[in-house]
Tab-separated table of C-alpha atoms in Angstrom:
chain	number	residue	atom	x	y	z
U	1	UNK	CA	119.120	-95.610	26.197
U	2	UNK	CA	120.872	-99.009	25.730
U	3	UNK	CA	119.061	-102.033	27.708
U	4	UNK	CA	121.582	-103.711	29.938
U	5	UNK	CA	119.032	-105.711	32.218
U	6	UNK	CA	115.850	-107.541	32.796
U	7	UNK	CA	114.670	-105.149	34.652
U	8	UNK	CA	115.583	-101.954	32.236
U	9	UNK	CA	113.614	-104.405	29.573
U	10	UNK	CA	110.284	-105.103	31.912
U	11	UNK	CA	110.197	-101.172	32.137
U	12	UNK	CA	110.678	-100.213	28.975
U	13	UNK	CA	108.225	-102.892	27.936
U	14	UNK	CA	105.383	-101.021	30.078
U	15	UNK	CA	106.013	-97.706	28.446
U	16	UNK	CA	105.927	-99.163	25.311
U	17	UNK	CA	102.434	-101.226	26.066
U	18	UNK	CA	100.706	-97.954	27.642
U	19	UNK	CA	101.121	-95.975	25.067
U	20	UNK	CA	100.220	-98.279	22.538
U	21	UNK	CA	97.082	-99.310	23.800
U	22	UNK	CA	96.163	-95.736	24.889
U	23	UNK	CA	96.476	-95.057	20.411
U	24	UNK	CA	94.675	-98.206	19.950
U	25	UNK	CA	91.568	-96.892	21.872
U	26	UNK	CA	91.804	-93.546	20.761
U	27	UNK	CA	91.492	-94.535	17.425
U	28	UNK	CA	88.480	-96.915	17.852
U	29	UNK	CA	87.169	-94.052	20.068
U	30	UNK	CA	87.401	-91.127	17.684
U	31	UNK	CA	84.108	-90.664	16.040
U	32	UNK	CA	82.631	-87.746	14.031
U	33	UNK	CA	81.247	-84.886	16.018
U	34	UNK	CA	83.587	-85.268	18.601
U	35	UNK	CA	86.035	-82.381	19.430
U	36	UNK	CA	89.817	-83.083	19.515
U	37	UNK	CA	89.788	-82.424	23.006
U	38	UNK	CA	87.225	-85.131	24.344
U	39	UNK	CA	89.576	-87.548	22.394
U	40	UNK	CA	92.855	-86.122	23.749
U	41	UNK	CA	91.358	-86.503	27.522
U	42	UNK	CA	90.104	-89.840	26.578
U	43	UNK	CA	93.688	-90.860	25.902
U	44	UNK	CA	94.532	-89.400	28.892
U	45	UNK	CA	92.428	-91.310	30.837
U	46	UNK	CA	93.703	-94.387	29.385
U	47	UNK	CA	97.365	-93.422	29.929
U	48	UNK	CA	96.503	-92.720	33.875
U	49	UNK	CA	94.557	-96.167	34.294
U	50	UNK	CA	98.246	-97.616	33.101
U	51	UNK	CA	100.317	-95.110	35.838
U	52	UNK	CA	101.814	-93.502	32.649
U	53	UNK	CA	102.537	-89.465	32.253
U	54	UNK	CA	101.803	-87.765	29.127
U	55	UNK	CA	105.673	-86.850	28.137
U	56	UNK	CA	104.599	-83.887	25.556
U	57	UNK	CA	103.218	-82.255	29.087
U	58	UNK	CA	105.287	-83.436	31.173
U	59	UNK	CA	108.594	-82.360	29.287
U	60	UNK	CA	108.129	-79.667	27.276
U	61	UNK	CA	104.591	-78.487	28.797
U	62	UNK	CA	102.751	-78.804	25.485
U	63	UNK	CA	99.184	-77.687	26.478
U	64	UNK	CA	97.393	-80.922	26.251
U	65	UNK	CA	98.015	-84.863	26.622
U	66	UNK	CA	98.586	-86.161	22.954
U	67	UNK	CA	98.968	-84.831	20.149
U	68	UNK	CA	95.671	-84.532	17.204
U	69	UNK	CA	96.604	-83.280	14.256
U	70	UNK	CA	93.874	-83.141	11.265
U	71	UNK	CA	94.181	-82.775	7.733
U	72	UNK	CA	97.383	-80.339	6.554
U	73	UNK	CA	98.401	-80.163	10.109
U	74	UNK	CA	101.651	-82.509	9.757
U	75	UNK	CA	102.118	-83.388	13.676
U	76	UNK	CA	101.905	-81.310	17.290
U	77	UNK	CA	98.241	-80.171	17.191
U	78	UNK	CA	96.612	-79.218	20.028
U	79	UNK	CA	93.678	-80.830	20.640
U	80	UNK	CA	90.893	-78.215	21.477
U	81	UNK	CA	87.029	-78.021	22.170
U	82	UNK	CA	86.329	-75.578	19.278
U	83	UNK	CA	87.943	-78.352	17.012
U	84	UNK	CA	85.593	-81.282	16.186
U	85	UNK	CA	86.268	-84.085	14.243
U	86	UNK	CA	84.741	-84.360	10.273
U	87	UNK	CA	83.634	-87.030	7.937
U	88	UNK	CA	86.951	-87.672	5.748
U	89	UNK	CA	89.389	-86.338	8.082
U	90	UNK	CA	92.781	-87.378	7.938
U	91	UNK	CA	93.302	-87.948	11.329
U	92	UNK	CA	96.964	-87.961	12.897
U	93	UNK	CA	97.496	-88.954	17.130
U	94	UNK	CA	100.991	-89.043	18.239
U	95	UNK	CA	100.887	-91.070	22.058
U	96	UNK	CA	104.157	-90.810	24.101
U	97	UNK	CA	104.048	-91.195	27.709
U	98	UNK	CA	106.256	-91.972	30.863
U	99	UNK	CA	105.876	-94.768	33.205
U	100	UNK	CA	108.209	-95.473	36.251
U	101	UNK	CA	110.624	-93.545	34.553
U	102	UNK	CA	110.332	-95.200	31.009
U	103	UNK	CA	109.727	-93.411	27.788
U	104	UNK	CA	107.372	-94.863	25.117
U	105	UNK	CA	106.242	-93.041	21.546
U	106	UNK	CA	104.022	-94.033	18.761
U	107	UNK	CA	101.297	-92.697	16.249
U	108	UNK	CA	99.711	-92.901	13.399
U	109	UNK	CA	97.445	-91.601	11.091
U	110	UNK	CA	94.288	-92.836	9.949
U	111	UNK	CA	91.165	-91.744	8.018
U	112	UNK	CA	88.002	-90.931	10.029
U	113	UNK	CA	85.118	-92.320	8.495
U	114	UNK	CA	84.042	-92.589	4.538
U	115	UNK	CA	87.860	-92.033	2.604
U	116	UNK	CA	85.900	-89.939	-0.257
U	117	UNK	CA	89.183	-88.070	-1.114
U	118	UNK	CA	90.688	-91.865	-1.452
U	119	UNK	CA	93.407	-90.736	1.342
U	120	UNK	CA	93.708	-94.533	2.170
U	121	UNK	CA	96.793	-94.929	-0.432
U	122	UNK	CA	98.579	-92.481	1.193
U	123	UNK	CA	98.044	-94.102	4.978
U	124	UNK	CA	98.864	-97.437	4.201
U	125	UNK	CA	101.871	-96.239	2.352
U	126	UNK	CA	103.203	-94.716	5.436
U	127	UNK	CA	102.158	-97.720	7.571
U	128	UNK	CA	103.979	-100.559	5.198
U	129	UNK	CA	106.685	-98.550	4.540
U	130	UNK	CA	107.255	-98.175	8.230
U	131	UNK	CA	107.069	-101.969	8.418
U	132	UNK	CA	109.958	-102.763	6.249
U	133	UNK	CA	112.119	-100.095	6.690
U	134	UNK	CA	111.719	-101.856	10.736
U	135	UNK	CA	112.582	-105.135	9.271
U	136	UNK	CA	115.807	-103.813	8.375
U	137	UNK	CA	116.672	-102.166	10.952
U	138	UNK	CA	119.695	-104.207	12.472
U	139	UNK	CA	123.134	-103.324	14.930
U	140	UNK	CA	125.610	-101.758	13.136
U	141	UNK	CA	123.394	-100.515	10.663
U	142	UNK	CA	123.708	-96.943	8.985
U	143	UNK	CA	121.376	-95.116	10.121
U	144	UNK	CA	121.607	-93.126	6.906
U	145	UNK	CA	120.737	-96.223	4.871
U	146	UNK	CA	117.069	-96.602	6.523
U	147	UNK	CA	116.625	-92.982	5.580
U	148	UNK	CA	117.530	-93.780	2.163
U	149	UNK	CA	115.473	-96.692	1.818
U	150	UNK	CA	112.247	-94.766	3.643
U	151	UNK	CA	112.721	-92.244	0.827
U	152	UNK	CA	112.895	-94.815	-1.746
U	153	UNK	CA	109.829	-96.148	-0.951
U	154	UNK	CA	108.045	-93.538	-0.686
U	155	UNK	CA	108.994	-92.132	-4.129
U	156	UNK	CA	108.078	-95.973	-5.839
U	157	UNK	CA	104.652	-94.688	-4.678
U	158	UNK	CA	104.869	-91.419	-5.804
U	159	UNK	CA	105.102	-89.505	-3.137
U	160	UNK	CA	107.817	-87.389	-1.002
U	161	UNK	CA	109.127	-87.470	2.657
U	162	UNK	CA	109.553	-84.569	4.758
U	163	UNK	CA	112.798	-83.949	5.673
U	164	UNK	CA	112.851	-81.872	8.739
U	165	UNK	CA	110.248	-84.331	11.105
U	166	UNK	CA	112.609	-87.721	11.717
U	167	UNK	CA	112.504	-90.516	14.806
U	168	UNK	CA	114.904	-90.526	17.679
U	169	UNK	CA	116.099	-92.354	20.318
U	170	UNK	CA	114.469	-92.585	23.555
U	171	UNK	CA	114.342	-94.135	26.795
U	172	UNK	CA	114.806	-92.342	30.282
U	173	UNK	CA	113.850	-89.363	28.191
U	174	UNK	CA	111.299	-88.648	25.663
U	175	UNK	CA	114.099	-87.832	23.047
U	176	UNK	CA	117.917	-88.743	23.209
U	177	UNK	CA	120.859	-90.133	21.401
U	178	UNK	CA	120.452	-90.440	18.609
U	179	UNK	CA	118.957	-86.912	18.125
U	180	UNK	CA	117.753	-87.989	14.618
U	181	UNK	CA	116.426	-90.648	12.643
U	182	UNK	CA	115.397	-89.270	9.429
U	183	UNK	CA	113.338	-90.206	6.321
U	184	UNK	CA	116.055	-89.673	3.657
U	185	UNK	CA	119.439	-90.290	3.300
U	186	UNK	CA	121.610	-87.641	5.497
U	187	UNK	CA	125.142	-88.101	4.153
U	188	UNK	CA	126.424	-86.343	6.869
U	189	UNK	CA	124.686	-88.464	9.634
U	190	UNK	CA	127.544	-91.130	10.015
U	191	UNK	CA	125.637	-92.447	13.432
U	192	UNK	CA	125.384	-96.468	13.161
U	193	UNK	CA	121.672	-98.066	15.712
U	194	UNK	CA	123.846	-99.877	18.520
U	195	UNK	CA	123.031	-103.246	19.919
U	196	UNK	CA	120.186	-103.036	22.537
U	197	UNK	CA	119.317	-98.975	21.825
U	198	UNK	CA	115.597	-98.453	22.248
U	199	UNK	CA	114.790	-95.768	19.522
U	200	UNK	CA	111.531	-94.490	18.210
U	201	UNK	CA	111.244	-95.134	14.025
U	202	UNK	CA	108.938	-93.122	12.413
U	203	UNK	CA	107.648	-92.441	9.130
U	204	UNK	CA	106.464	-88.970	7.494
U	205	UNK	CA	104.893	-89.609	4.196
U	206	UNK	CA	104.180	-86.322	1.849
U	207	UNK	CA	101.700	-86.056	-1.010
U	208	UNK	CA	104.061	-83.552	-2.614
U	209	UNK	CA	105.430	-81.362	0.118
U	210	UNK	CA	109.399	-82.145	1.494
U	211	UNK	CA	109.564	-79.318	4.963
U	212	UNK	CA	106.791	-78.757	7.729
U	213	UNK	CA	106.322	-75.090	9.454
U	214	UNK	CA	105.411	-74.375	12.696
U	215	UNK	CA	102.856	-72.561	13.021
U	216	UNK	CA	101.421	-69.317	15.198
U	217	UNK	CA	100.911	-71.248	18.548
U	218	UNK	CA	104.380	-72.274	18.730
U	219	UNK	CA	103.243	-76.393	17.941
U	220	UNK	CA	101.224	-77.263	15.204
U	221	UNK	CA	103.541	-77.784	12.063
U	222	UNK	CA	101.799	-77.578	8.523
U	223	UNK	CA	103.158	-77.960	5.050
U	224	UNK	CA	102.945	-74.420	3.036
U	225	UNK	CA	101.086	-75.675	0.056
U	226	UNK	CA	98.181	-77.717	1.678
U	227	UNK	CA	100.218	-81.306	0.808
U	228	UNK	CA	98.953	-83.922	3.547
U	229	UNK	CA	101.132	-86.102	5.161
U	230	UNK	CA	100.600	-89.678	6.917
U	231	UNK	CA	103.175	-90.025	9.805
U	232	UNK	CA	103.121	-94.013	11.924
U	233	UNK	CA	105.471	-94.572	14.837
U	234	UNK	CA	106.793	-97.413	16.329
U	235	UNK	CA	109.142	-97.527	19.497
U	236	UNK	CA	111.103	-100.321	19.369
U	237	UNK	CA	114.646	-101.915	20.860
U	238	UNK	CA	117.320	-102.959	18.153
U	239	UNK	CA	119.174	-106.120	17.765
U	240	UNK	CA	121.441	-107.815	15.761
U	241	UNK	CA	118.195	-109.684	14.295
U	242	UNK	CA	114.429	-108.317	13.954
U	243	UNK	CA	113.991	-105.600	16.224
U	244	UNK	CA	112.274	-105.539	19.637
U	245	UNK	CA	108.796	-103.974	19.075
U	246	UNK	CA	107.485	-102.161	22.406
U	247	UNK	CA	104.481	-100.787	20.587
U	248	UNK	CA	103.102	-103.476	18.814
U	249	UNK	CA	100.099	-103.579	20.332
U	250	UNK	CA	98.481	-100.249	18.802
U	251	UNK	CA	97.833	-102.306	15.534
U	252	UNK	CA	99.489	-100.396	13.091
């Protein structure tokens, strides 16, 4: 969506600020022991204090309120009672959420507890790579060229992007025009960010692996070889300066 009033702002703003605190406490929250489930309803709970719907539910009736994703799982896990959270995890939550008819998205991944697989390179790769590749981000830009320069970065660090997960825009709906934001440089994707277009940036760093699978139940996508993958989302409004961050407030 485009942002043509105060009032269009104020609710966008809200989206952006429930979802981002509902991933803030679900990462402090997460502890190990706990099943992905407890966590997902926990998030819930925070979403509903806030008036907010989870969108994955809501929109595409995705069988729980976030998304948890763990280890090789790249995004869209199900959270579930038989899974329970490790020492060393690579932990993944992906937040999006309606309120008064405003979209919001972010996630990000994280480590749970001691890093003894030194994962921590990986994470912060996708987090400050996410941070300057929104620091470009201006009106009129190419939306190729911030797939270019994501992919850049990530191979500086020695690492890949996968090339089939990508942001979007978003506003009155969880995902709309553009349909795709992606990590590399499309060639064919001749679509310019617009002045005052709210769209959701997101990063999906690869330890080796470029494509993600979905798998048996339909959601959770996984690399084939076992790479790992750090994903951080931020929604955010552009401008012909620094963008508008909605979901600043989750930290990452």
């Amino acid at each position: 969506m485009s942002i043509e009033s105060q009032q269009e702002l104020q609710g966008i703003r809200a989206a952006g600020k429930a979802v981002a605190i509902a991933l803030k406490k679900m990462r402090e929250f997460a502890r190990v022991g706990m099943s992905t489930k407890e966590l997902d309803e926990y998030g819930f709970e925070i979403l509903r204090s806030f008036g907010a719907v989870p969108a994955p539910k809501k929109d595409y009736g995705f069988p729980a309120y976030t998304c948890i994703s763990l280890n090789d799982e790249v995004c869209h896990g199900i959270p579930s009672d038989q899974v329970r959270l490790k020492d060393g995890d690579l932990v993944n939550i992906d937040v999006s959420a309606e309120l008064d008819g405003y979209y919001g998205d972010n996630g990000g991944s994280f480590v749970l507890g001691n890093d003894f697989r030194n994962l921590s390179p990986l994470v912060e790769a996708s987090k400050e790579i996410l941070r300057a590749a929104i620091r470009r981000i201006r009106s009129q830009m190419k939306v190729a060229e911030l797939g270019g320069f994501i992919e850049a970065e990530a191979k500086k660090r020695g690492y890949r992007v996968i090339r089939n997960l990508c942001g979007h825009g978003i506003g009155r709906k969880l995902h709309e025009a553009p349909a795709e934001i992606p990590n590399f440089r499309d060639r064919r994707n001749q679509l310019l960010f617009k002045k005052n277009a709210v769209v959701a940036v997101e990063t999906f760093i690869s330890t080796k692996a470029r494509y993600a699978y979905t798998q048996d139940d339909g959601w959770t996508m996984k690399t084939n070889d076992k790479s790992l993958v750090a994903q951080h989302e931020h929604t955010l409004i552009v401008t012909d300066d620094q963008p508008i961050i909605l979901t600043e407030e989750n930290g990452i």
